[in-house]
Amino acid sequence: MFKKLSMYPVPREEVAYVTCTYRETCTDQPDFLATVDLNPRSPCYGQVIHRLPMPNLKDELHSSGWSAGCTCFDNITTKRNKLILPCLISSRIYVVDVGSQCRAPRLCKMIEPVDVFWKCNKGYLNVPRSLPSGDILIANVGDPSGNGKGGFIVLDGENFELKGNWENECETPCTGYDFWYQPRHNVLISSAGFVLKCAGYGFNPDYLKKGVFGRHLNVWNLSCRTLTQCFDLGEDSLPLSVKFLHNPDAAEGYVSCALSGVVYRFYKCEASILPAARGDLGLPKEIWARNAHGAVPVFLVQRDNWAVEEVIRIPAKEVTGWIMPKMPAFTVDLIISTDDRYLYLSNWLHGDIRQYELSKTCKPRLVGQVFVGGSILRGGPVAVCRDEELKCQPEPLVIKCKRVYGGPSRMQLSVDGKRLYVTNSFYSTWDKQFYPNVVKEGSVMLQIDVDTEQGGLTVNKNFLVDFGKEPNGPCLAKDIHFACGDSTSDIFA
């Protein structure tokens, strides 16, 4: 396991920044960034203490990320003073100053959609991460018209001006969503997502087998910005969340597929020797071996080759009273503890959070599971006819007299790995379709206590952030980040 990070003192998280949207809630108010008090000694513990409204309507704040996040491992004192907020629907980009007043952030820059459209021919922006160069990379889901189009746009890390596209234009994948990179191995891995022009209006089973839901995992050369490999993970598998292990020397990670319920491990292979033709000479990233006489190239030795293998499969449940006869887990988020000891999955439809132990990275072992909502709860409209895992349907969750609707979506883990925070909004249109009570009554943010010794998850019944009590009406809460650091912010170089 990766233990070196524990050598450095890391303070407990005291505030969280949570992206919130009013889109699809029938409340005509701008999205906002919520600041939540996480200090147990504070009288405002578990409450929203500040709201930073955006200057526009219906942006759909979704993912967020720090302007500085790629860190030299021997110096982890990263200054997190700017938070990047790309908008999934409007394609706008906000830059928020959280360094001047961490409990009262302010907006310091805005990039309009027209600039993204014209300069990059991209749109529908999702995950931002800081690059080793200091610039900021943002994954896009589509083009300006909502057609599927993967790839990335780049912001200058100093002045936050839009610089343009990151990848070579000819290398653009069909769809995009999330990404992670490993500087020491010169590699970036990206996932697929879905075509918002279709799926953006809701989930329709008729879209299955029509290319709406992504199926590929993409491998990029980080320095050359070129696509080097593309793995087909199966039709309509929908790979979303992708993470490397935190160890900067580790050449492996995981990607979760929402519709297939499969988690794949991707890893770097040993150099492979393949038969080669004379016409292959000159291809980049490849080395030639010659015969004993040094005459003609007879073998092609490939380096930096990657492979994937299935390591987790969450079976679909046979149901009645739902949109399809089989309900997938729909794994929205995957995170890895900073010591690389545990992997966590949030199953938005089934309603559970799972904890896997990673002593054998090729065989994750389930050691913790807790239900915090979902579509298969006892007493609901869905009846489970056949379940390979559960003997009975889970009970509804009630915290502080509030019934928790929806399913676990975005997660964030404290640096010490002991507290897992989760919100229950995936995407406003899908929230409205599958969990109308969440749209009506607002999201929640929960805290799960983690057993870091033996494994195990327990809902903290004393913690609840109720976004149904917002002054402007119930809203949908999504991404979470801590100013002091968390399990998805830093990439060690």
XYZ file of C-alpha atoms in Angstrom:
493
model
C 0.000 0.000 0.000
C 0.987 3.613 -0.575
C 1.943 4.915 2.899
C 4.251 7.849 2.262
C 1.516 10.498 2.364
C 0.827 9.741 6.042
C 4.273 11.142 6.881
C 2.913 14.642 6.300
C 0.517 16.280 8.821
C -2.829 16.922 7.169
C -5.493 18.951 8.998
C -9.066 17.728 9.209
C -11.432 19.229 6.650
C -13.284 22.240 8.082
C -15.185 23.533 5.050
C -16.514 21.912 1.894
C -17.358 23.597 -1.386
C -20.378 22.015 -3.059
C -21.705 22.832 -6.537
C -25.489 23.321 -6.573
C -27.963 23.790 -9.415
C -31.584 24.907 -9.738
C -31.961 23.572 -13.251
C -35.115 21.393 -13.635
C -36.388 22.404 -10.181
C -38.906 24.997 -11.471
C -37.080 27.605 -9.377
C -35.854 30.454 -11.538
C -32.642 31.098 -9.623
C -28.957 30.907 -10.579
C -26.781 27.965 -9.600
C -24.458 28.587 -6.678
C -21.401 27.343 -4.844
C -22.277 26.356 -1.289
C -19.757 26.554 1.539
C -20.527 23.924 4.190
C -19.155 23.979 7.741
C -17.535 20.614 8.562
C -15.976 21.521 11.913
C -17.687 19.394 14.597
C -16.857 22.033 17.215
C -18.584 24.793 15.268
C -22.147 25.892 16.097
C -22.785 25.847 12.328
C -21.587 22.269 11.865
C -23.356 20.607 8.944
C -24.872 23.856 7.681
C -24.439 25.967 4.562
C -22.660 29.087 5.822
C -22.224 30.897 2.503
C -23.731 30.857 -0.979
C -22.019 32.294 -4.044
C -24.639 32.688 -6.805
C -23.519 32.615 -10.426
C -24.551 35.559 -12.636
C -26.534 33.394 -15.088
C -29.419 30.921 -15.058
C -29.533 27.192 -15.870
C -25.782 26.632 -16.110
C -25.905 23.203 -14.424
C -22.855 23.425 -12.222
C -21.626 19.848 -12.138
C -17.954 19.038 -11.577
C -15.317 21.270 -10.018
C -11.563 21.244 -9.511
C -8.633 23.230 -8.209
C -6.426 25.486 -10.316
C -3.430 23.776 -8.667
C -3.506 20.049 -8.137
C -0.471 18.407 -9.718
C 2.084 18.247 -6.917
C 5.704 17.240 -6.577
C 5.525 14.401 -4.096
C 8.309 15.778 -1.889
C 6.402 19.065 -1.538
C 2.667 18.586 -1.104
C 1.934 22.114 0.128
C -0.294 22.943 -2.829
C -1.987 26.357 -2.713
C -5.668 25.800 -3.383
C -6.942 29.330 -3.833
C -8.914 29.108 -7.073
C -11.746 26.697 -7.793
C -12.693 26.021 -11.418
C -16.397 25.518 -12.144
C -17.171 24.347 -15.709
C -20.864 24.224 -16.600
C -22.248 21.037 -18.081
C -25.148 22.625 -19.975
C -24.281 26.278 -20.643
C -20.585 25.511 -21.369
C -19.651 28.564 -19.308
C -16.570 28.498 -17.048
C -16.378 30.259 -13.678
C -13.222 30.835 -11.650
C -13.860 31.301 -7.932
C -11.428 32.828 -5.451
C -11.513 30.805 -2.232
C -8.081 31.902 -1.030
C -8.931 35.437 0.060
C -11.788 34.299 2.301
C -12.172 30.550 2.496
C -15.576 30.787 4.203
C -16.917 33.387 1.760
C -15.636 32.702 -1.789
C -16.065 35.268 -4.550
C -16.273 35.078 -8.327
C -13.138 36.414 -10.015
C -13.471 35.403 -13.692
C -15.999 34.106 -16.206
C -15.477 32.640 -19.678
C -18.553 32.813 -21.897
C -19.798 29.849 -23.957
C -19.327 31.670 -27.249
C -15.574 31.776 -26.603
C -15.493 28.019 -26.003
C -17.659 27.361 -29.070
C -15.703 29.502 -31.501
C -12.180 28.898 -30.267
C -12.446 25.176 -29.534
C -15.586 23.912 -31.293
C -16.355 22.194 -27.981
C -19.150 22.382 -25.431
C -20.814 20.742 -22.439
C -17.885 20.925 -20.053
C -17.222 18.527 -17.224
C -14.137 17.594 -15.154
C -11.263 20.102 -14.640
C -7.791 19.136 -13.414
C -4.504 20.986 -13.144
C -1.700 19.818 -15.441
C 2.001 19.444 -14.526
C 2.635 22.622 -16.544
C 0.270 24.580 -14.300
C -2.384 24.951 -16.972
C -5.895 23.594 -16.410
C -7.394 20.808 -18.492
C -11.189 20.499 -18.800
C -12.900 17.475 -20.330
C -15.763 18.164 -22.710
C -18.756 15.919 -23.380
C -19.811 17.234 -26.792
C -19.621 19.860 -29.506
C -21.606 23.132 -29.465
C -24.652 21.369 -30.934
C -24.703 18.613 -28.333
C -23.340 15.908 -30.591
C -20.873 13.513 -28.996
C -17.317 14.801 -29.040
C -14.559 13.970 -26.574
C -11.313 15.773 -25.944
C -10.197 18.648 -23.758
C -9.851 22.415 -23.608
C -7.031 24.249 -21.815
C -7.049 27.297 -19.532
C -3.905 29.263 -18.740
C -2.952 28.480 -15.151
C -1.963 32.079 -14.383
C -4.597 34.340 -15.933
C -7.267 31.675 -16.675
C -7.592 32.727 -20.299
C -8.877 30.107 -22.734
C -5.896 28.798 -24.708
C -7.672 26.357 -27.022
C -7.884 22.607 -27.528
C -5.408 20.262 -25.875
C -5.388 17.256 -28.200
C -4.670 17.010 -31.901
C -7.943 17.602 -33.734
C -7.672 14.356 -35.668
C -7.405 12.454 -32.375
C -10.783 13.511 -30.913
C -12.764 10.566 -29.437
C -16.479 10.133 -30.092
C -17.487 11.053 -26.540
C -15.843 12.198 -23.313
C -16.518 12.590 -19.602
C -13.757 12.104 -16.994
C -9.955 11.715 -16.990
C -6.902 11.183 -14.806
C -3.191 11.160 -15.597
C 0.093 9.836 -14.232
C 3.059 12.129 -15.033
C 5.809 9.592 -14.299
C 4.359 7.264 -16.912
C 3.531 10.063 -19.377
C -0.050 8.863 -19.719
C -3.572 10.245 -19.500
C -6.655 8.000 -19.377
C -10.117 9.299 -20.301
C -13.625 7.829 -20.220
C -16.542 8.091 -22.622
C -19.795 9.521 -21.200
C -22.884 9.968 -23.370
C -24.313 12.109 -26.166
C -26.134 14.963 -24.433
C -28.122 15.832 -27.542
C -30.070 12.636 -26.848
C -29.470 11.478 -23.284
C -29.511 15.051 -22.002
C -33.306 14.965 -22.092
C -33.497 11.832 -19.961
C -32.787 8.127 -20.095
C -34.598 6.366 -22.925
C -34.146 2.597 -23.415
C -34.643 3.185 -27.142
C -31.222 4.837 -27.175
C -29.520 1.561 -26.247
C -27.492 0.017 -29.071
C -27.567 3.306 -30.992
C -24.247 4.810 -29.950
C -25.721 7.304 -27.465
C -23.945 5.785 -24.467
C -20.160 5.584 -24.651
C -18.153 2.370 -24.651
C -14.470 3.302 -24.895
C -11.555 3.911 -22.566
C -8.923 6.134 -24.148
C -5.161 6.132 -23.512
C -3.208 9.304 -24.349
C 0.456 10.224 -24.528
C 0.506 13.064 -21.994
C 3.430 15.024 -23.449
C 2.591 14.519 -27.133
C -1.188 14.949 -26.591
C -1.936 12.059 -28.892
C -4.366 9.169 -28.595
C -2.350 5.943 -28.458
C -4.865 3.235 -27.513
C -8.628 2.815 -27.325
C -10.305 -0.032 -25.430
C -13.839 -1.120 -26.296
C -15.494 -1.976 -22.968
C -18.726 -3.181 -24.544
C -21.772 -1.623 -26.154
C -23.642 0.747 -23.832
C -21.208 0.049 -20.990
C -20.991 3.821 -20.290
C -17.569 4.251 -18.619
C -17.745 7.351 -16.428
C -15.384 7.725 -13.467
C -11.677 6.990 -13.942
C -8.889 7.108 -11.324
C -5.240 6.119 -11.100
C -3.751 4.911 -7.843
C -2.215 7.842 -5.938
C 1.247 6.321 -5.798
C 3.119 8.312 -8.495
C 5.040 5.196 -9.513
C 1.901 3.086 -9.917
C 1.000 2.278 -13.496
C -2.567 1.159 -12.851
C -6.026 2.437 -12.029
C -9.728 1.747 -12.427
C -12.713 2.851 -14.493
C -16.346 2.244 -13.548
C -18.988 1.517 -16.178
C -22.413 2.793 -15.136
C -24.725 0.695 -17.317
C -22.820 -2.588 -17.386
C -21.989 -2.522 -13.668
C -18.391 -3.500 -14.401
C -15.215 -1.975 -12.987
C -12.114 -2.500 -15.105
C -8.536 -2.278 -13.965
C -6.208 -0.691 -16.490
C -2.485 -1.288 -16.199
C 0.781 -0.887 -18.028
C 2.154 -3.988 -19.714
C 5.680 -5.172 -20.216
C 7.165 -4.377 -23.617
C 5.751 -6.745 -26.221
C 7.529 -8.103 -29.286
C 5.385 -8.444 -32.387
C 6.107 -9.484 -35.976
C 6.577 -6.421 -38.138
C 6.614 -5.602 -41.806
C 9.133 -3.314 -43.466
C 6.403 -0.755 -44.007
C 6.025 -0.357 -40.227
C 9.410 1.344 -39.951
C 9.194 4.892 -38.688
C 6.034 4.577 -36.574
C 6.315 6.667 -33.404
C 6.893 5.145 -29.963
C 8.201 1.895 -31.331
C 11.644 0.314 -31.418
C 13.069 -1.989 -34.023
C 15.034 -5.132 -33.249
C 17.249 -6.453 -36.029
C 18.367 -9.950 -36.880
C 21.876 -11.211 -36.158
C 23.268 -9.728 -39.390
C 21.721 -6.317 -38.753
C 19.948 -6.503 -42.092
C 16.212 -5.869 -42.008
C 13.844 -5.209 -39.111
C 12.028 -8.420 -38.233
C 10.293 -7.606 -34.935
C 8.497 -4.605 -33.534
C 8.965 -4.012 -29.804
C 6.088 -1.966 -28.407
C 6.564 0.049 -25.243
C 4.066 1.933 -23.058
C 1.363 -0.564 -23.941
C -1.700 -0.707 -21.682
C -4.290 -3.389 -21.022
C -7.618 -3.726 -19.190
C -9.203 -6.506 -17.157
C -12.556 -6.879 -15.428
C -12.148 -6.906 -11.623
C -15.632 -6.078 -10.273
C -19.071 -6.852 -11.655
C -22.265 -5.644 -9.954
C -25.161 -7.647 -11.394
C -28.317 -5.937 -12.598
C -31.489 -6.666 -10.632
C -34.588 -8.114 -12.270
C -37.449 -5.796 -11.354
C -41.027 -4.763 -12.074
C -42.416 -1.242 -11.882
C -39.367 0.312 -13.515
C -38.450 1.597 -16.961
C -36.698 -1.682 -17.893
C -36.988 -5.285 -16.668
C -33.367 -5.170 -15.443
C -32.006 -2.326 -13.324
C -28.255 -1.625 -13.591
C -26.316 -0.424 -10.552
C -25.395 2.791 -12.417
C -22.052 3.466 -10.775
C -21.607 7.237 -10.958
C -18.446 7.784 -8.932
C -15.266 5.882 -8.092
C -12.659 7.184 -5.672
C -9.514 5.717 -4.128
C -8.191 6.523 -0.656
C -4.962 8.502 -0.595
C -3.039 5.504 0.779
C -4.356 3.375 -2.125
C -5.797 0.918 0.375
C -9.504 1.217 -0.448
C -11.686 1.844 -3.490
C -15.224 3.243 -3.167
C -18.165 3.011 -5.587
C -21.484 4.878 -5.531
C -24.370 3.002 -7.169
C -26.932 5.681 -7.961
C -29.821 3.387 -8.936
C -29.318 0.479 -6.556
C -28.660 2.978 -3.771
C -25.542 1.582 -2.086
C -21.976 2.696 -1.495
C -19.347 -0.052 -1.621
C -15.873 -0.264 -0.129
C -13.268 -2.582 -1.667
C -9.903 -3.484 -0.175
C -6.988 -3.263 -2.644
C -4.171 -5.348 -1.178
C -4.420 -7.271 -4.457
C -5.181 -4.625 -7.053
C -6.235 -7.246 -9.578
C -8.765 -8.697 -7.096
C -10.558 -5.951 -5.119
C -12.302 -7.447 -2.076
C -15.678 -6.120 -0.892
C -15.339 -5.203 2.808
C -18.032 -2.548 3.313
C -21.475 -1.683 1.982
C -24.205 0.693 3.097
C -27.508 1.717 1.493
C -28.358 5.425 1.532
C -31.378 5.476 -0.783
C -31.897 4.156 -4.286
C -34.721 2.798 -6.449
C -35.175 -0.632 -4.855
C -36.165 0.383 -1.324
C -38.872 -1.545 0.499
C -42.304 0.037 0.078
C -41.421 1.835 -3.141
C -42.893 1.428 -6.643
C -40.168 -1.016 -7.745
C -40.330 -4.685 -6.790
C -37.211 -6.840 -7.076
C -38.008 -10.213 -8.655
C -34.508 -11.662 -8.721
C -31.431 -10.417 -6.916
C -28.085 -12.216 -7.002
C -26.808 -10.302 -3.968
C -29.620 -9.295 -1.568
C -32.179 -11.461 0.193
C -34.617 -8.587 0.692
C -35.077 -4.990 -0.421
C -33.333 -2.374 1.755
C -35.180 -0.144 4.195
C -35.528 3.621 3.532
C -32.990 5.878 5.232
C -34.162 8.540 7.686
C -31.717 11.021 9.227
C -32.780 13.746 11.649
C -36.438 13.024 10.832
C -35.824 13.517 7.092
C -36.464 10.721 4.600
C -33.525 10.534 2.197
C -34.592 10.134 -1.422
C -32.408 9.586 -4.451
C -29.267 7.500 -4.672
C -25.584 8.118 -3.851
C -23.861 10.027 -6.611
C -20.772 12.184 -6.097
C -18.405 11.290 -3.262
C -15.442 12.862 -1.518
C -13.113 11.218 0.996
C -11.097 12.929 3.707
C -7.324 12.662 3.384
C -7.109 10.409 6.442
C -9.734 8.162 4.817
C -12.067 8.147 7.829
C -14.971 10.256 6.518
C -16.719 9.736 3.208
C -19.108 12.492 2.100
C -21.765 11.898 -0.547
C -24.445 13.882 -2.398
C -27.393 12.410 -4.304
C -27.814 14.386 -7.541
C -26.349 12.954 -10.748
C -27.737 15.193 -13.497
C -30.829 17.378 -13.134
C -32.865 15.877 -15.994
C -32.171 12.325 -14.860
C -32.835 13.309 -11.238
C -36.260 14.539 -12.285
C -36.951 11.314 -14.182
C -35.789 8.746 -11.617
C -36.010 10.627 -8.330
C -38.684 13.347 -8.602
C -38.785 13.675 -4.805
C -35.169 14.825 -4.828
C -36.055 17.617 -7.248
C -39.107 18.491 -5.170
C -37.507 18.326 -1.719
C -33.850 19.034 -2.549
C -30.607 17.100 -2.284
C -28.791 16.051 0.835
C -25.153 15.667 1.732
C -24.367 12.716 4.005
C -21.313 11.589 5.943
C -20.286 7.930 6.047
C -17.925 6.831 8.803
C -15.204 4.531 7.476
C -13.455 1.725 9.305
C -9.935 2.105 7.907
C -8.556 -0.905 9.790
C -10.888 -3.798 8.994
C -13.145 -2.136 6.439
C -16.774 -1.160 6.914
C -19.161 1.744 6.316
C -21.681 3.329 8.708
C -24.016 6.280 8.104
C -23.342 9.117 10.557
C -26.856 9.848 11.861
C -25.679 13.128 13.413
C -24.685 14.726 10.110
C -27.065 15.989 7.415
C -26.824 18.937 5.050
C -30.378 19.495 3.831
C -30.381 21.430 0.558
C -34.174 21.364 0.663
C -34.031 24.221 3.153
C -32.217 26.684 0.910
C -33.554 30.286 1.048
C -34.445 30.233 -2.673
C -35.982 26.782 -2.537
C -34.782 23.166 -2.810
C -31.747 22.635 -5.049
C -29.607 19.785 -6.353
C -26.140 19.341 -4.820
C -23.309 17.680 -6.707
C -19.514 17.867 -6.498
C -17.592 18.243 -3.211
C -14.095 19.578 -2.501
C -12.183 20.449 0.667
C -9.805 23.387 0.895
C -7.304 21.366 2.956
C -7.139 18.564 0.395
C -9.117 15.441 -0.421
C -8.864 12.170 -2.290
C -9.573 13.529 -5.764
C -7.601 16.781 -5.864
C -3.886 16.011 -5.983
C -1.963 14.094 -8.631
C 1.607 13.434 -7.503
C 4.373 13.919 -10.040
